[in-house]
Amino acid sequence: MPLSIFGFQALWSPFFIITILFMSVLYFLITTKWRKDFKNSEPLKRKQAIYFIISMLLLYLVKGSPIDLLAHIMFTYHMVQMSILLMIMTPLLMLSIPNWLWEAFIRLPVVKTIFRFFTKPVLAVILFNVAFSFYHLPFIFDKIKMSETAHSAYTMSLFLLAMFMWWPLINTLPGQKQLNGLKRVGYLFSSAMLLTPACGILIFAGKPLYETYSNGALWLQAMALCVPTDTLAGLNLSGPELFSKLPVVEDQQLGAIIMKLVQEVIYGIVLARIFYKWFKKDQQEAEEMTKNLMMSQHPQPTE
């Protein structure tokens, strides 16, 4: 059946577009016109503006476009949504925020305490991966998917934990926890390993684990989170099989594979950047040593 039966509001979330536009206007006002009110502020860099625009487009893609509706129909799209939101959109949004704005935000008393505690590398990487795995326990997942409040609260919590997890890797603020050298590599490998069991269970499960994707009545309850109730009431729907030919078990397996692949690709890109920086640093040091050696062997004549 075509997704158009759910209506424009369910497909394109016009109210979410307004939210995205409001956030964008606020960001550019703070980083340009209002930045003089912040200590040590600097002009917004073009790269930061591009990162922000991309992050907002990705946010709308996964939470405002038909992908959000499809995430309630198929587990595969749920994992596409989660992987883009937590592995791509979150670090891009963080990189778009200038250091002087981060500094002003973190300096707030309550925020300062929270950041000091939750951005400890070991705690940050464990909390994010445990929370993500806990979310995908079948009895927890089904409960959250049938409650709009629980679904919104847990999604926001995962976003914050993802931000804390990325913080030691990408922040450049003096005095903040930063990982360098082999610690970065170990951090990424630890995160990849911690997520593997949850994905592995889903990949090798021989039966449907989630009632909200296999039980018609519970699936309809979960659909009410993104489709107006009066619209659902007027449709004679039995389950997700009306919109997908993919069996529930294979849908479940594909979703887990996608999540793991996206994580590996993103972490691979980060690792490549780490090794590239090491290579450039070693190259510069070697050139400097060669230059100094040549100068010592051929000193400049004195007048």
CSV table of C-alpha atoms in Angstrom, one decimal:
chain,number,residue,atom,x,y,z
A,1,MET,CA,0.0,0.0,0.0
A,2,PRO,CA,1.2,3.5,-0.7
A,3,LEU,CA,2.4,5.7,2.2
A,4,SER,CA,0.3,8.6,0.9
A,5,ILE,CA,-2.7,7.1,2.7
A,6,PHE,CA,-1.3,8.4,6.0
A,7,GLY,CA,-1.6,12.0,4.8
A,8,PHE,CA,0.8,15.0,4.4
A,9,GLN,CA,1.2,15.7,8.1
A,10,ALA,CA,2.4,12.1,8.9
A,11,LEU,CA,4.7,12.1,5.9
A,12,TRP,CA,6.4,15.5,6.1
A,13,SER,CA,5.8,16.8,9.7
A,14,PRO,CA,5.2,20.5,8.9
A,15,PHE,CA,5.4,21.5,12.5
A,16,PHE,CA,8.9,19.9,12.7
A,17,ILE,CA,9.9,22.1,9.7
A,18,ILE,CA,9.0,25.1,11.8
A,19,THR,CA,11.1,23.8,14.7
A,20,ILE,CA,14.1,23.2,12.4
A,21,LEU,CA,13.8,26.8,10.9
A,22,PHE,CA,13.6,28.3,14.4
A,23,MET,CA,16.7,26.4,15.5
A,24,SER,CA,18.5,27.6,12.4
A,25,VAL,CA,17.6,31.2,12.8
A,26,LEU,CA,18.6,31.1,16.5
A,27,TYR,CA,22.0,29.5,15.6
A,28,PHE,CA,22.9,32.1,13.0
A,29,LEU,CA,21.7,35.0,15.2
A,30,ILE,CA,23.8,33.8,18.1
A,31,THR,CA,26.9,33.1,16.0
A,32,THR,CA,26.8,36.3,14.0
A,33,LYS,CA,24.7,39.2,15.2
A,34,TRP,CA,24.6,38.4,18.9
A,35,ARG,CA,28.2,37.0,19.3
A,36,LYS,CA,29.5,40.3,20.6
A,37,ASP,CA,27.7,39.5,23.9
A,38,PHE,CA,30.0,36.5,24.4
A,39,LYS,CA,33.5,36.5,25.8
A,40,ASN,CA,36.3,35.8,23.3
A,41,SER,CA,33.8,35.3,20.4
A,42,GLU,CA,35.2,34.9,16.9
A,43,PRO,CA,33.5,35.2,13.5
A,44,LEU,CA,31.6,32.1,12.4
A,45,LYS,CA,33.7,29.9,10.1
A,46,ARG,CA,32.2,28.7,6.8
A,47,LYS,CA,33.0,25.1,7.7
A,48,GLN,CA,31.0,25.4,10.9
A,49,ALA,CA,28.0,26.9,9.1
A,50,ILE,CA,28.1,24.1,6.6
A,51,TYR,CA,28.2,21.5,9.3
A,52,PHE,CA,25.2,23.0,11.0
A,53,ILE,CA,23.1,23.2,7.8
A,54,ILE,CA,24.0,19.5,7.0
A,55,SER,CA,23.1,18.5,10.6
A,56,MET,CA,19.7,20.2,10.4
A,57,LEU,CA,18.9,18.6,7.0
A,58,LEU,CA,19.8,15.2,8.5
A,59,LEU,CA,17.7,15.9,11.5
A,60,TYR,CA,14.7,16.7,9.4
A,61,LEU,CA,15.5,13.7,7.1
A,62,VAL,CA,15.3,11.2,10.0
A,63,LYS,CA,12.6,12.8,12.2
A,64,GLY,CA,10.5,14.8,9.8
A,65,SER,CA,10.5,13.1,6.4
A,66,PRO,CA,8.8,9.7,5.5
A,67,ILE,CA,11.8,7.9,7.1
A,68,ASP,CA,10.2,8.6,10.5
A,69,LEU,CA,7.0,7.0,9.4
A,70,LEU,CA,8.8,4.1,7.8
A,71,ALA,CA,10.8,3.6,11.1
A,72,HIS,CA,7.4,2.7,12.7
A,73,ILE,CA,6.6,0.3,9.9
A,74,MET,CA,9.9,-1.5,9.4
A,75,PHE,CA,12.8,-2.1,11.8
A,76,THR,CA,15.3,-1.5,9.0
A,77,TYR,CA,14.3,2.1,8.8
A,78,HIS,CA,14.3,2.5,12.6
A,79,MET,CA,18.0,1.5,12.5
A,80,VAL,CA,18.7,3.8,9.6
A,81,GLN,CA,17.1,6.6,11.6
A,82,MET,CA,19.2,5.8,14.7
A,83,SER,CA,22.5,5.4,12.9
A,84,ILE,CA,22.1,8.7,11.1
A,85,LEU,CA,20.9,10.5,14.2
A,86,LEU,CA,23.6,9.2,16.6
A,87,MET,CA,26.6,8.5,14.4
A,88,ILE,CA,26.4,11.2,11.8
A,89,MET,CA,24.1,14.1,12.8
A,90,THR,CA,25.3,14.4,16.4
A,91,PRO,CA,29.1,14.9,15.7
A,92,LEU,CA,28.3,17.2,12.8
A,93,LEU,CA,26.1,19.4,15.1
A,94,MET,CA,28.8,19.4,17.7
A,95,LEU,CA,31.5,20.5,15.2
A,96,SER,CA,29.2,23.3,14.0
A,97,ILE,CA,29.2,25.0,17.4
A,98,PRO,CA,32.2,27.4,17.9
A,99,ASN,CA,34.5,26.9,20.9
A,100,TRP,CA,33.6,30.2,22.4
A,101,LEU,CA,29.9,29.2,22.4
A,102,TRP,CA,30.7,25.8,23.9
A,103,GLU,CA,32.7,27.5,26.6
A,104,ALA,CA,29.9,29.9,27.5
A,105,PHE,CA,27.5,27.0,27.7
A,106,ILE,CA,29.7,24.6,29.7
A,107,ARG,CA,30.5,27.5,32.1
A,108,LEU,CA,26.9,27.4,33.4
A,109,PRO,CA,26.9,25.9,36.9
A,110,VAL,CA,24.6,22.9,36.3
A,111,VAL,CA,25.9,22.2,32.8
A,112,LYS,CA,29.5,22.3,34.0
A,113,THR,CA,28.9,19.6,36.6
A,114,ILE,CA,27.0,17.4,34.2
A,115,PHE,CA,29.8,17.7,31.5
A,116,ARG,CA,32.5,17.0,34.0
A,117,PHE,CA,30.9,13.8,35.1
A,118,PHE,CA,29.3,12.4,31.9
A,119,THR,CA,32.2,13.2,29.5
A,120,LYS,CA,34.7,11.0,31.3
A,121,PRO,CA,35.8,8.7,28.4
A,122,VAL,CA,35.3,5.3,30.0
A,123,LEU,CA,31.9,6.3,31.5
A,124,ALA,CA,30.8,8.1,28.3
A,125,VAL,CA,31.5,5.2,26.0
A,126,ILE,CA,29.9,2.6,28.3
A,127,LEU,CA,26.8,4.6,29.1
A,128,PHE,CA,26.0,5.3,25.4
A,129,ASN,CA,26.4,1.7,24.2
A,130,VAL,CA,24.6,0.2,27.2
A,131,ALA,CA,21.7,2.7,26.8
A,132,PHE,CA,21.5,1.8,23.1
A,133,SER,CA,21.6,-1.9,23.8
A,134,PHE,CA,19.1,-1.6,26.7
A,135,TYR,CA,16.7,0.3,24.4
A,136,HIS,CA,16.7,-2.6,22.0
A,137,LEU,CA,15.8,-5.3,24.5
A,138,PRO,CA,12.4,-6.5,23.2
A,139,PHE,CA,10.2,-5.8,26.3
A,140,ILE,CA,11.8,-2.4,26.7
A,141,PHE,CA,11.6,-1.5,23.0
A,142,ASP,CA,7.9,-2.4,22.7
A,143,LYS,CA,7.0,-0.4,25.8
A,144,ILE,CA,8.8,2.7,24.6
A,145,LYS,CA,7.4,2.5,21.0
A,146,MET,CA,3.9,2.6,22.3
A,147,SER,CA,4.3,5.7,24.5
A,148,GLU,CA,4.9,9.1,22.9
A,149,THR,CA,6.4,10.5,26.1
A,150,ALA,CA,8.7,7.5,26.7
A,151,HIS,CA,9.8,7.5,23.0
A,152,SER,CA,10.6,11.2,23.0
A,153,ALA,CA,12.4,11.1,26.4
A,154,TYR,CA,14.5,8.0,25.5
A,155,THR,CA,15.4,9.4,22.0
A,156,MET,CA,16.6,12.6,23.6
A,157,SER,CA,18.5,10.7,26.3
A,158,LEU,CA,20.3,8.7,23.6
A,159,PHE,CA,21.1,11.9,21.7
A,160,LEU,CA,22.7,13.4,24.9
A,161,LEU,CA,24.6,10.2,25.6
A,162,ALA,CA,25.9,10.1,22.0
A,163,MET,CA,27.0,13.7,22.4
A,164,PHE,CA,28.9,12.8,25.6
A,165,MET,CA,30.4,9.8,23.9
A,166,TRP,CA,31.7,11.9,20.9
A,167,TRP,CA,32.9,14.8,23.2
A,168,PRO,CA,36.3,13.3,24.2
A,169,LEU,CA,37.0,12.6,20.5
A,170,ILE,CA,36.1,15.9,18.8
A,171,ASN,CA,36.2,18.7,21.4
A,172,THR,CA,39.2,21.1,21.4
A,173,LEU,CA,38.4,23.2,24.4
A,174,PRO,CA,41.3,23.8,26.8
A,175,GLY,CA,40.6,22.1,30.2
A,176,GLN,CA,38.1,19.7,28.7
A,177,LYS,CA,38.7,15.9,28.5
A,178,GLN,CA,40.4,15.1,25.2
A,179,LEU,CA,41.8,11.8,23.8
A,180,ASN,CA,45.1,11.8,21.9
A,181,GLY,CA,47.1,9.2,20.1
A,182,LEU,CA,46.5,5.6,20.8
A,183,LYS,CA,43.8,6.4,23.4
A,184,ARG,CA,41.5,7.6,20.5
A,185,VAL,CA,42.1,4.4,18.7
A,186,GLY,CA,41.3,2.3,21.8
A,187,TYR,CA,38.2,4.4,22.5
A,188,LEU,CA,36.8,3.8,19.1
A,189,PHE,CA,37.5,0.1,19.2
A,190,SER,CA,35.9,-0.2,22.6
A,191,SER,CA,32.8,1.5,21.4
A,192,ALA,CA,32.5,-0.7,18.4
A,193,MET,CA,33.0,-3.8,20.5
A,194,LEU,CA,30.4,-2.8,23.1
A,195,LEU,CA,27.7,-2.4,20.4
A,196,THR,CA,28.5,-5.7,18.7
A,197,PRO,CA,26.5,-8.0,21.1
A,198,ALA,CA,23.2,-6.2,20.7
A,199,CYS,CA,23.6,-6.2,16.9
A,200,GLY,CA,24.7,-9.8,16.9
A,201,ILE,CA,21.6,-11.0,18.8
A,202,LEU,CA,19.4,-9.3,16.3
A,203,ILE,CA,21.3,-10.6,13.3
A,204,PHE,CA,21.2,-14.3,14.5
A,205,ALA,CA,17.8,-14.3,16.0
A,206,GLY,CA,15.6,-16.9,14.2
A,207,LYS,CA,12.3,-15.3,15.2
A,208,PRO,CA,10.7,-11.8,15.5
A,209,LEU,CA,11.7,-10.2,18.7
A,210,TYR,CA,9.5,-7.1,18.6
A,211,GLU,CA,5.8,-7.2,19.0
A,212,THR,CA,5.4,-3.7,17.6
A,213,TYR,CA,6.6,-5.0,14.2
A,214,SER,CA,5.0,-8.4,14.3
A,215,ASN,CA,1.7,-8.0,16.2
A,216,GLY,CA,-0.9,-6.1,14.2
A,217,ALA,CA,-2.7,-4.6,17.2
A,218,LEU,CA,0.5,-3.4,18.9
A,219,TRP,CA,1.9,-2.2,15.6
A,220,LEU,CA,-1.2,0.1,15.2
A,221,GLN,CA,-0.6,1.4,18.7
A,222,ALA,CA,3.0,2.3,17.8
A,223,MET,CA,1.9,3.9,14.6
A,224,ALA,CA,-0.2,6.4,16.6
A,225,LEU,CA,3.0,8.1,17.6
A,226,CYS,CA,3.5,9.5,14.1
A,227,VAL,CA,0.1,9.3,12.4
A,228,PRO,CA,-3.0,11.3,13.7
A,229,THR,CA,-5.4,9.1,15.5
A,230,ASP,CA,-8.4,10.1,13.3
A,231,THR,CA,-6.4,9.2,10.2
A,232,LEU,CA,-5.5,5.7,11.6
A,233,ALA,CA,-9.2,5.2,12.6
A,234,GLY,CA,-10.3,5.6,9.0
A,235,LEU,CA,-7.8,3.0,7.6
A,236,ASN,CA,-8.3,-0.7,7.7
A,237,LEU,CA,-4.8,-1.8,8.4
A,238,SER,CA,-3.7,-5.2,9.7
A,239,GLY,CA,0.1,-4.8,10.0
A,240,PRO,CA,3.4,-3.8,8.4
A,241,GLU,CA,3.2,-6.5,5.8
A,242,LEU,CA,0.9,-4.2,3.9
A,243,PHE,CA,3.8,-1.9,3.1
A,244,SER,CA,6.8,-4.3,2.9
A,245,LYS,CA,7.5,-7.7,1.2
A,246,LEU,CA,10.4,-8.2,3.5
A,247,PRO,CA,9.7,-10.9,6.2
A,248,VAL,CA,9.8,-9.6,9.8
A,249,VAL,CA,12.9,-11.6,10.8
A,250,GLU,CA,14.9,-10.5,7.7
A,251,ASP,CA,13.8,-6.9,8.3
A,252,GLN,CA,15.1,-7.3,11.9
A,253,GLN,CA,18.4,-8.7,10.7
A,254,LEU,CA,18.9,-6.1,8.0
A,255,GLY,CA,18.3,-3.3,10.5
A,256,ALA,CA,21.0,-4.6,12.8
A,257,ILE,CA,23.5,-5.0,9.9
A,258,ILE,CA,22.9,-1.5,8.8
A,259,MET,CA,23.4,-0.1,12.2
A,260,LYS,CA,26.7,-2.0,12.6
A,261,LEU,CA,27.9,-1.1,9.1
A,262,VAL,CA,27.2,2.6,9.6
A,263,GLN,CA,29.1,2.6,12.9
A,264,GLU,CA,32.1,0.8,11.4
A,265,VAL,CA,32.2,3.2,8.4
A,266,ILE,CA,32.0,6.4,10.6
A,267,TYR,CA,34.6,5.0,13.0
A,268,GLY,CA,36.8,4.0,10.1
A,269,ILE,CA,36.6,7.6,8.8
A,270,VAL,CA,37.6,9.0,12.2
A,271,LEU,CA,40.5,6.5,12.4
A,272,ALA,CA,41.7,7.4,9.0
A,273,ARG,CA,41.8,11.1,10.0
A,274,ILE,CA,43.7,10.1,13.2
A,275,PHE,CA,46.3,8.2,11.2
A,276,TYR,CA,46.5,11.0,8.6
A,277,LYS,CA,47.3,13.5,11.3
A,278,TRP,CA,49.9,11.2,12.7
A,279,PHE,CA,51.5,10.9,9.3
A,280,LYS,CA,51.5,14.7,8.7
A,281,LYS,CA,53.0,15.3,12.1
A,282,ASP,CA,55.7,12.8,11.6
A,283,GLN,CA,56.4,14.2,8.2
A,284,GLN,CA,56.7,17.7,9.5
A,285,GLU,CA,59.0,16.6,12.3
A,286,ALA,CA,61.2,14.7,9.9
A,287,GLU,CA,61.4,17.7,7.6
A,288,GLU,CA,62.3,19.9,10.5
A,289,MET,CA,65.0,17.5,11.7
A,290,THR,CA,66.5,17.3,8.2
A,291,LYS,CA,66.5,21.1,7.9
A,292,ASN,CA,68.2,21.5,11.3
A,293,LEU,CA,70.8,18.8,10.3
A,294,MET,CA,71.6,20.5,7.1
A,295,MET,CA,72.0,23.9,8.8
A,296,SER,CA,74.4,22.3,11.4
A,297,GLN,CA,76.5,20.8,8.6
A,298,HIS,CA,76.6,23.9,6.5
A,299,PRO,CA,76.5,26.8,9.0
A,300,GLN,CA,75.9,30.3,7.5
A,301,PRO,CA,79.1,32.4,7.3
A,302,THR,CA,79.4,35.2,9.8
A,303,GLU,CA,80.4,38.7,8.8
